[in-house]
Amino acid sequence: MAAAAASICDEMLLDTNFRTLVSSKTKLEDFNALLEEHVAGWTQKKRLQDGLKDLSAKVDAAENKLSVIKAVGKAKKLEPEEQALVDNYSASNLKEKVKALNDAISAMLEAGKVTAEEKPQVLQNLNERKTAAKAADKAKLLEKLEKQITAVSKAQPVDPPVANLKELDALSRKLQEIEAIERRPAKSLTAADRERLETKPQVLEDRNALEARSRMWFESEFEFKPRLDKALTVLALNEAELRKKEEQEAWERKLREEEEEIERKRQEAAAKHEEQERKMMEKLEAKRLEAAAKPQKAAPAPKAKEKKKAKRMNPLTLFQATSQAEKRAEEAEVASEEPDEEEEVDDEEPSRPAPAAAPAAAAGYPSAAAAAAPVAATGMAAQVGEVAQSVDAATADA
């Protein structure tokens, strides 16, 4: 068992990062900072924990031996290996670092922060420690371990971030492009393709060096490879989603710009229309003012409407054959008797001229019709008189 522990310590001391952490020159604050930055996984912390405990025990033994030698006062010296441990490390410093590391591991387990690959191993380790604590009747430790087991069992796996991920992704893509050119027929390759093929060794060297720097401390290449592949896959998905989001935002931005351009043109057209209307109204107002400033002609007075006189007619005369001279005499008499009775007639047919007298009448000889007229008129007058009397009687009865 001691030989196994010694081999762990010896192997870890070959690592420069381990020597930096355990050095007595590295104070506890610096140790915690380096631990958080470079030792994020449970596997790596556990590996460091085992190395620290082994080294702490060796240094403690060497310091005790040196104390005994000094107390006895003999000239006996420490072995070269023991002297190197005492010169470079401090037991008290290592004990503080072991405690700080144990606290960090406990906090990680209580939060359930382990990877999917680590989860089975972590649960196995915790159950073994739980069995040992139960056998030793350590109630506090047992309660703590049960709490950690529950947290790890329920928690979703967590992958520590990969350092320099985007740079590694770029080198991986470049290497994939070179490998794609290699698979093409040699006859189809261009001069540029051949130049790219010649860069493959340098690209491989750069990628391997960057991978080594990107691994956590105490993480093997075998452990790092699946973590890197998973991180590259997630990065590709995130970038695809980001590109999709950017394209969507660009499309929405273009749509907004087009809508704003349409609205701008509409407002310009409306403003132009308003300006045209304003100019037109200004011109009309100017013309109105110009017309108002000119001397105005007097409006013509409206023509007076002539009132046409209506003549009252005796219905009896309709049945009397009178000469033109008698008619004129009767009309004059009616006009003299009723000068004030007038009626407005809008449209009266103009009086037609009387027909010329027959040649016989003009010569002074009465015509046959004229000779018979008095007889006919007398009979008609008698009939009209009878009609008038009938009308008067009917009116009196009414």
Coordinates of N, CA, C and O in Angstrom, one line a residue, residues 319-321 372-382:
F319 N -123.0 87.0 -78.3 CA -124.1 86.5 -79.2 C -124.7 87.7 -80.0 O -125.7 87.6 -80.6
Q320 N -124.0 88.9 -79.9 CA -124.5 90.0 -80.7 C -123.5 90.3 -81.8 O -122.3 90.3 -81.6
A321 N -124.1 90.6 -83.0 CA -123.3 90.9 -84.2 C -123.3 92.4 -84.3 O -124.2 93.0 -84.7
A372 N -129.5 90.3 -91.9 CA -130.1 89.2 -91.1 C -129.7 89.3 -89.6 O -130.2 88.6 -88.8
A373 N -128.6 90.0 -89.3 CA -128.0 90.0 -88.0 C -129.0 90.5 -86.9 O -129.1 90.0 -85.8
P374 N -129.8 91.6 -87.1 CA -130.6 92.1 -86.1 C -131.7 91.1 -85.7 O -132.0 90.9 -84.5
V375 N -132.1 90.3 -86.6 CA -133.1 89.3 -86.3 C -132.6 88.2 -85.5 O -133.1 87.8 -84.5
A376 N -131.4 87.7 -85.9 CA -130.8 86.6 -85.1 C -130.4 87.1 -83.7 O -130.5 86.4 -82.8
A377 N -129.9 88.3 -83.7 CA -129.5 88.8 -82.4 C -130.6 88.9 -81.4 O -130.5 88.7 -80.2
T378 N -131.8 89.3 -81.9 CA -132.9 89.5 -81.1 C -133.3 88.1 -80.5 O -133.6 88.0 -79.3
G379 N -133.3 87.1 -81.3 CA -133.7 85.8 -80.8 C -132.7 85.3 -79.8 O -133.0 84.7 -78.8
M380 N -131.4 85.4 -80.0 CA -130.3 85.0 -79.1 C -130.4 85.8 -77.8 O -130.2 85.2 -76.7
A381 N -130.7 87.0 -77.9 CA -130.8 87.9 -76.7 C -131.9 87.4 -75.8 O -131.8 87.3 -74.6
A382 N -133.0 87.0 -76.5 CA -134.1 86.4 -75.7 C -133.7 85.2 -74.9 O -134.0 85.0 -73.8

